[in-house]
Amino acid sequence: MDTKDPAFKARAAQRRATWTIRRFTHLDQMKAEEYAYWQSQPVHARLAAGMELAVEGYAMKGVHVSRLQRTLVRSQRA
């Protein structure tokens, strides 16, 4: 990847133009907005983000996983 390439610089500028920066005076305000954001996302997006975090966590430990194994559990009401 050549960072001096004009196409690279144009893509970087386009990405920066979509960023939103917010300043918070209290941690509680930041957490409330973060919570509201994740609640506004569909379930599949939240699950994908959680899986990405888990895979990155394993990678920091030096364990490569292509995807997490899922266990199917079925419970029956009595």
GROMACS .gro file of C-alpha atoms in nm:
model
   78
    1MET     CA    1   0.000   0.000   0.000
    2ASP     CA    2   0.155   0.323  -0.114
    3THR     CA    3   0.044   0.609   0.111
    4LYS     CA    4   0.178   0.864  -0.137
    5ASP     CA    5  -0.056   0.738  -0.409
    6PRO     CA    6  -0.320   1.003  -0.497
    7ALA     CA    7  -0.595   0.738  -0.503
    8PHE     CA    8  -0.501   0.631  -0.148
    9LYS     CA    9  -0.512   0.993  -0.031
   10ALA     CA   10  -0.851   1.047  -0.198
   11ARG     CA   11  -0.999   0.737  -0.029
   12ALA     CA   12  -0.856   0.847   0.307
   13ALA     CA   13  -1.005   1.195   0.267
   14GLN     CA   14  -1.342   1.046   0.176
   15ARG     CA   15  -1.336   0.825   0.490
   16ARG     CA   16  -1.243   1.121   0.711
   17ALA     CA   17  -1.534   1.321   0.570
   18THR     CA   18  -1.778   1.065   0.714
   19TRP     CA   19  -1.639   1.075   1.070
   20THR     CA   20  -1.839   1.232   1.347
   21ILE     CA   21  -1.663   1.369   1.653
   22ARG     CA   22  -1.851   1.428   1.976
   23ARG     CA   23  -1.722   1.569   2.300
   24PHE     CA   24  -1.863   1.459   2.632
   25THR     CA   25  -1.817   1.623   2.969
   26HIS     CA   26  -1.914   1.314   3.167
   27LEU     CA   27  -1.849   0.945   3.120
   28ASP     CA   28  -2.217   0.874   3.191
   29GLN     CA   29  -2.320   1.081   2.886
   30MET     CA   30  -2.079   0.890   2.665
   31LYS     CA   31  -2.197   0.552   2.794
   32ALA     CA   32  -2.564   0.649   2.746
   33GLU     CA   33  -2.503   0.746   2.383
   34GLU     CA   34  -2.301   0.432   2.320
   35TYR     CA   35  -2.578   0.220   2.469
   36ALA     CA   36  -2.842   0.396   2.259
   37TYR     CA   37  -2.632   0.342   1.945
   38TRP     CA   38  -2.598  -0.031   2.001
   39GLN     CA   39  -2.967  -0.064   2.087
   40SER     CA   40  -3.049   0.103   1.754
   41GLN     CA   41  -2.850  -0.159   1.561
   42PRO     CA   42  -3.018  -0.478   1.439
   43VAL     CA   43  -2.945  -0.799   1.627
   44HIS     CA   44  -2.727  -0.944   1.351
   45ALA     CA   45  -2.500  -0.636   1.357
   46ARG     CA   46  -2.460  -0.658   1.736
   47LEU     CA   47  -2.378  -1.029   1.716
   48ALA     CA   48  -2.125  -0.967   1.438
   49ALA     CA   49  -1.956  -0.696   1.647
   50GLY     CA   50  -1.940  -0.927   1.947
   51MET     CA   51  -1.788  -1.203   1.738
   52GLU     CA   52  -1.532  -0.963   1.594
   53LEU     CA   53  -1.430  -0.859   1.946
   54ALA     CA   54  -1.397  -1.221   2.056
   55VAL     CA   55  -1.185  -1.314   1.752
   56GLU     CA   56  -0.961  -1.010   1.810
   57GLY     CA   57  -0.927  -1.105   2.176
   58TYR     CA   58  -0.813  -1.455   2.082
   59ALA     CA   59  -0.571  -1.306   1.827
   60MET     CA   60  -0.410  -1.093   2.100
   61LYS     CA   61  -0.348  -1.416   2.291
   62GLY     CA   62  -0.186  -1.567   1.982
   63VAL     CA   63  -0.473  -1.804   1.904
   64HIS     CA   64  -0.600  -1.790   1.546
   65VAL     CA   65  -0.967  -1.870   1.500
   66SER     CA   66  -1.146  -1.826   1.169
   67ARG     CA   67  -1.481  -1.824   1.348
   68LEU     CA   68  -1.606  -1.917   1.689
   69GLN     CA   69  -1.766  -2.255   1.738
   70ARG     CA   70  -2.129  -2.242   1.833
   71THR     CA   71  -2.307  -2.488   2.053
   72LEU     CA   72  -2.670  -2.557   1.980
   73VAL     CA   73  -2.876  -2.596   2.295
   74ARG     CA   74  -3.241  -2.686   2.293
   75SER     CA   75  -3.448  -2.660   2.603
   76GLN     CA   76  -3.800  -2.784   2.635
   77ARG     CA   77  -4.061  -2.633   2.862
   78ALA     CA   78  -4.212  -2.869   3.115
   0.00000   0.00000   0.00000
